[in-house]
PDB file of N, CA and C in Angstrom:
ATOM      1  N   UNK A   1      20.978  60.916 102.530  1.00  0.00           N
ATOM      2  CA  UNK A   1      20.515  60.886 101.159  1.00  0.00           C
ATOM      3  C   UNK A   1      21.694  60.696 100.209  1.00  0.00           C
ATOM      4  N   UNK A   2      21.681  59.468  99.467  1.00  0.00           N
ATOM      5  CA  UNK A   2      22.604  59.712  98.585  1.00  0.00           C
ATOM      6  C   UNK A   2      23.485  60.960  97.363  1.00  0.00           C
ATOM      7  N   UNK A   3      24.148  60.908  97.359  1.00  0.00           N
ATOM      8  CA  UNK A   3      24.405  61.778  96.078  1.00  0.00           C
ATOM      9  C   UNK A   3      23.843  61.433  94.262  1.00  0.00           C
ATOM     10  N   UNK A   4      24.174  62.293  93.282  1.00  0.00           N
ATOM     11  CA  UNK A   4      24.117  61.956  92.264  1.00  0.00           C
ATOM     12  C   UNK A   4      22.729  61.482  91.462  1.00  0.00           C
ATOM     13  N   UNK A   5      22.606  60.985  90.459  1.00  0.00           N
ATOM     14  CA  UNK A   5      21.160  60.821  90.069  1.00  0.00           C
ATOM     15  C   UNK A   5      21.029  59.482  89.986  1.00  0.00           C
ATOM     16  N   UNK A   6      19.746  59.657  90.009  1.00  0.00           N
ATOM     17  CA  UNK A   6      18.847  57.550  90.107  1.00  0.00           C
ATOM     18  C   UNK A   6      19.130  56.917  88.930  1.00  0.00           C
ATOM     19  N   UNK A   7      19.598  55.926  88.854  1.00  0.00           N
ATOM     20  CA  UNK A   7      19.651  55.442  87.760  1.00  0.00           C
ATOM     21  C   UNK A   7      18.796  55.436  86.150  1.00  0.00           C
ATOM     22  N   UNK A   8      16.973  55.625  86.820  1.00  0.00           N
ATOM     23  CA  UNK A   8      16.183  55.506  86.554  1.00  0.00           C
ATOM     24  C   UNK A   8      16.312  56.743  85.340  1.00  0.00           C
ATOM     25  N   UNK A   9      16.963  57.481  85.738  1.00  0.00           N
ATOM     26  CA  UNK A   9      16.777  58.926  85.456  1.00  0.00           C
ATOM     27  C   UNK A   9      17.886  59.398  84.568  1.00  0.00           C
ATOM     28  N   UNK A  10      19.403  58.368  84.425  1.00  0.00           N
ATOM     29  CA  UNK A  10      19.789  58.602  83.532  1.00  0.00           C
ATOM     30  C   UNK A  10      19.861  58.401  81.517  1.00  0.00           C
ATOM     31  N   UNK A  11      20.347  58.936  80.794  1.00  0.00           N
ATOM     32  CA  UNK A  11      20.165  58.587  79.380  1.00  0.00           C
ATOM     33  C   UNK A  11      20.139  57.156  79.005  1.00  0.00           C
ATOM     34  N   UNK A  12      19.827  56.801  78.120  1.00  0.00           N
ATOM     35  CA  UNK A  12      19.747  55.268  77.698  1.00  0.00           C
ATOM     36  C   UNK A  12      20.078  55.390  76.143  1.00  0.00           C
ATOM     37  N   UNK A  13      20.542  54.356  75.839  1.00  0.00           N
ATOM     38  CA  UNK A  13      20.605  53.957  74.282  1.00  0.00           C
ATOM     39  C   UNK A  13      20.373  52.686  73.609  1.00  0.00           C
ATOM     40  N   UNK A  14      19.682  52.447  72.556  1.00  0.00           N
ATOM     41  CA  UNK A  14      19.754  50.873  72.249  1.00  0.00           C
ATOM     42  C   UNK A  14      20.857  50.341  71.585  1.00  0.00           C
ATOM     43  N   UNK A  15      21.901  49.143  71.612  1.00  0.00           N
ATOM     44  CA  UNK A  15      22.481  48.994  71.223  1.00  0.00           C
ATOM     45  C   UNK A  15      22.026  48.216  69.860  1.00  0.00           C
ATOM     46  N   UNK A  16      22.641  48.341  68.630  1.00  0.00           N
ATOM     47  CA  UNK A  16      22.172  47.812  67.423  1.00  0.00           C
ATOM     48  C   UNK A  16      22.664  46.789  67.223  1.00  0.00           C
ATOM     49  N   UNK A  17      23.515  45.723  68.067  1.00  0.00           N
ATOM     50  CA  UNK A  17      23.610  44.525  67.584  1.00  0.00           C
ATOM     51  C   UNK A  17      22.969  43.498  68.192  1.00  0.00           C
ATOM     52  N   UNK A  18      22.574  44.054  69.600  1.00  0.00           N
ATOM     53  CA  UNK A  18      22.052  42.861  70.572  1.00  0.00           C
ATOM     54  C   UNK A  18      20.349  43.651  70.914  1.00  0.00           C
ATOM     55  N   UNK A  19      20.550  44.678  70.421  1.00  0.00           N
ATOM     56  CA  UNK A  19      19.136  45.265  70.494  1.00  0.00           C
ATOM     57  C   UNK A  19      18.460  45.345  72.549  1.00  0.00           C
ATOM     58  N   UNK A  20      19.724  45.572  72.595  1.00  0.00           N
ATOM     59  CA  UNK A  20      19.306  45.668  74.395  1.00  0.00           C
ATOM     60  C   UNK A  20      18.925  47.700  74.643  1.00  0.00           C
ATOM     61  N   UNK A  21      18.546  47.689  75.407  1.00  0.00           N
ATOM     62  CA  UNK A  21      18.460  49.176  76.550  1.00  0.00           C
ATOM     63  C   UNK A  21      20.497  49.057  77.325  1.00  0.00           C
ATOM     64  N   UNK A  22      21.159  50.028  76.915  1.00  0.00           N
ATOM     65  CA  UNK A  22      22.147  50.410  77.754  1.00  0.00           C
ATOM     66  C   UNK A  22      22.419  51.823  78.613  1.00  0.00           C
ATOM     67  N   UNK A  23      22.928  52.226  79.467  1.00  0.00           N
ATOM     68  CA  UNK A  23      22.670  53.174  80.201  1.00  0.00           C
ATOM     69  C   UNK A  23      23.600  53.625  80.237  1.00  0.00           C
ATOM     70  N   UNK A  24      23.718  55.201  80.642  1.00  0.00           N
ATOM     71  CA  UNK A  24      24.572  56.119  80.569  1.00  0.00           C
ATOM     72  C   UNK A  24      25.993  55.606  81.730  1.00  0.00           C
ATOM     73  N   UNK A  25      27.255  55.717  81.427  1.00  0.00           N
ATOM     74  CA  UNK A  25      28.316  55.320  82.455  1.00  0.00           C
ATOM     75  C   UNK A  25      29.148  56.461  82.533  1.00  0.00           C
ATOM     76  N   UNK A  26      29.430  56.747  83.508  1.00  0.00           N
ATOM     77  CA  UNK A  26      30.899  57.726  84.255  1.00  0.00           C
ATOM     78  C   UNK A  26      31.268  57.483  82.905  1.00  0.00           C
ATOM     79  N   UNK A  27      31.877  56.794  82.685  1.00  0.00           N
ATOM     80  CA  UNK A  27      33.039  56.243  81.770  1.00  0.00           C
ATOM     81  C   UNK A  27      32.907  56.942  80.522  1.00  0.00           C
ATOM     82  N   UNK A  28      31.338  56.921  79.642  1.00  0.00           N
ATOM     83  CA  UNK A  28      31.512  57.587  78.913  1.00  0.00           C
ATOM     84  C   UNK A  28      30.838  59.466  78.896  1.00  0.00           C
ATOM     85  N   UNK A  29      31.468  59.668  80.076  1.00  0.00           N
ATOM     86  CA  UNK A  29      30.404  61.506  79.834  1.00  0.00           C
ATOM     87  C   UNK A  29      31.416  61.814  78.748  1.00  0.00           C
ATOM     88  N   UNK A  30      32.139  61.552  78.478  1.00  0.00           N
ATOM     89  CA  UNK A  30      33.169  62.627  77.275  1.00  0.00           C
ATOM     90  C   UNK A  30      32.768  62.435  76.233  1.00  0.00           C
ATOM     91  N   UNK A  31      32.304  61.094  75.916  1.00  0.00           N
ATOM     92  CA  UNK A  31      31.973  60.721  74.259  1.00  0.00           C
ATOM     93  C   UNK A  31      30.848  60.475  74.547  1.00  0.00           C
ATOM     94  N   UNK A  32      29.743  59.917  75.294  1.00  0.00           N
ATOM     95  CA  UNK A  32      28.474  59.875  75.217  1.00  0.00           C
ATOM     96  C   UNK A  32      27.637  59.964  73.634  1.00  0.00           C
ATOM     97  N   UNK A  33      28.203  60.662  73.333  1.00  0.00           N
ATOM     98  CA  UNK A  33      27.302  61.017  72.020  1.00  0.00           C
ATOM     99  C   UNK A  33      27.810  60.105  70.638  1.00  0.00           C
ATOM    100  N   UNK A  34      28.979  59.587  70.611  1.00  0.00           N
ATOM    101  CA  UNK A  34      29.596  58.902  69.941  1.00  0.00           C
ATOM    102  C   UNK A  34      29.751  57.416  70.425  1.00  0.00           C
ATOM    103  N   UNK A  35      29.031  57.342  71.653  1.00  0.00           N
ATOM    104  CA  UNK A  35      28.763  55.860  71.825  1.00  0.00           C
ATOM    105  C   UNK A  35      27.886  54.836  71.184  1.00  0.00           C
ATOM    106  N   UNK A  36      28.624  53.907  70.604  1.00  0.00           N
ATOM    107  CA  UNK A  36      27.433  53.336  69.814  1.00  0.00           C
ATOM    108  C   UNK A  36      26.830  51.669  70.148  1.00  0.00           C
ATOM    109  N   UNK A  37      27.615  51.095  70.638  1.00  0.00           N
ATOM    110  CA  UNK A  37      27.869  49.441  71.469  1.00  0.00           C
ATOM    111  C   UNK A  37      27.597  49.796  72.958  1.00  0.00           C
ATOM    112  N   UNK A  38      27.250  48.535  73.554  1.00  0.00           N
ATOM    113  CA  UNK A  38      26.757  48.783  74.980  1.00  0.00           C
ATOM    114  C   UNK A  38      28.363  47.759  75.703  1.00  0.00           C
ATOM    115  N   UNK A  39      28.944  47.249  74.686  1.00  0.00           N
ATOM    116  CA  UNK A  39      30.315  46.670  75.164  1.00  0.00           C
ATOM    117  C   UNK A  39      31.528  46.109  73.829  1.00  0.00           C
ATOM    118  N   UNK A  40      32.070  45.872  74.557  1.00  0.00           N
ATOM    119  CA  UNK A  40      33.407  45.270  73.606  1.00  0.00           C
ATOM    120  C   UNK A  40      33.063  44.313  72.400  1.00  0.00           C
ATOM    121  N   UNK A  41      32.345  43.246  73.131  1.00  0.00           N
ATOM    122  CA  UNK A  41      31.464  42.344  72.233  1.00  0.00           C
ATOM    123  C   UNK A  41      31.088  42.715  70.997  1.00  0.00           C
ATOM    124  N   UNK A  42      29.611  43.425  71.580  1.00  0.00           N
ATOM    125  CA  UNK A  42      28.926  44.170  70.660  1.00  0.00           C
ATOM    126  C   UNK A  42      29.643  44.683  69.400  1.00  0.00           C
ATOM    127  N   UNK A  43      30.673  45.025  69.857  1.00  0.00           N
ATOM    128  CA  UNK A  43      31.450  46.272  69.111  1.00  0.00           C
ATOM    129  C   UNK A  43      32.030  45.020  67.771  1.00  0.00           C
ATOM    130  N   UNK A  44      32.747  44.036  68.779  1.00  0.00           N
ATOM    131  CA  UNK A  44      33.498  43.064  67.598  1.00  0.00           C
ATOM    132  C   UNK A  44      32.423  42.510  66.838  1.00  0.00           C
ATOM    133  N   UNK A  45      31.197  42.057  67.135  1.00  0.00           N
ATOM    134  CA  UNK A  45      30.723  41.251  66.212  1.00  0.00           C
ATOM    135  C   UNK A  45      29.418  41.973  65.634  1.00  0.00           C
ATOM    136  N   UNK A  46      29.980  43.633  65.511  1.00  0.00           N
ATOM    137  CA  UNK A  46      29.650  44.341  64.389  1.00  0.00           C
ATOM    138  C   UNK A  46      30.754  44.388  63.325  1.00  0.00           C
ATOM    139  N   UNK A  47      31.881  44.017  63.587  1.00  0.00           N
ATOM    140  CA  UNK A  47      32.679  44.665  62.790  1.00  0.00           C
ATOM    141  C   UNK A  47      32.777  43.083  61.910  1.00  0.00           C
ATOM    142  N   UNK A  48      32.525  41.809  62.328  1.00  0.00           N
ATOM    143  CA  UNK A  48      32.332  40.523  62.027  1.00  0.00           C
ATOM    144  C   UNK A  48      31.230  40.629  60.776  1.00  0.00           C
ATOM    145  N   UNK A  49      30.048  41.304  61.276  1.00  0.00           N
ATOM    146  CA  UNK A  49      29.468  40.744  59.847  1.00  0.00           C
ATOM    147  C   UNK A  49      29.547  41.947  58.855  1.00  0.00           C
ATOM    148  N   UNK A  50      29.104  41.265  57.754  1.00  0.00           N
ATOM    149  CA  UNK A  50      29.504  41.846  56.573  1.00  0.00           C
ATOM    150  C   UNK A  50      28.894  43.315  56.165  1.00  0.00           C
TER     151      UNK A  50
END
């Protein structure tokens, strides 16, 4: 049996520039809550428009 939880089962967020479903990553358990982009992208071409 694997470890850890189903994907299915972890947090999600919508990202507000591309309006996608993104999912919880290792990467962010520390800031989780202050995540706001589902990537780098996202991130720049919020800061692009006006």
């Amino acid at each position: 049996m694997p470890n850890g939880i189903a994907k299915r089962n972890l947090p999600a967020k919508i990202c507000p520039t591309c309006n996608r479903p993104f999912t919880w990553r290792k990467k962010w358990a520390r800031d989780w809550d202050s995540v706001v982009y589902c990537s780098d992208r996202c991130r720049a071409a919020a800061k692009r428009q006006p």
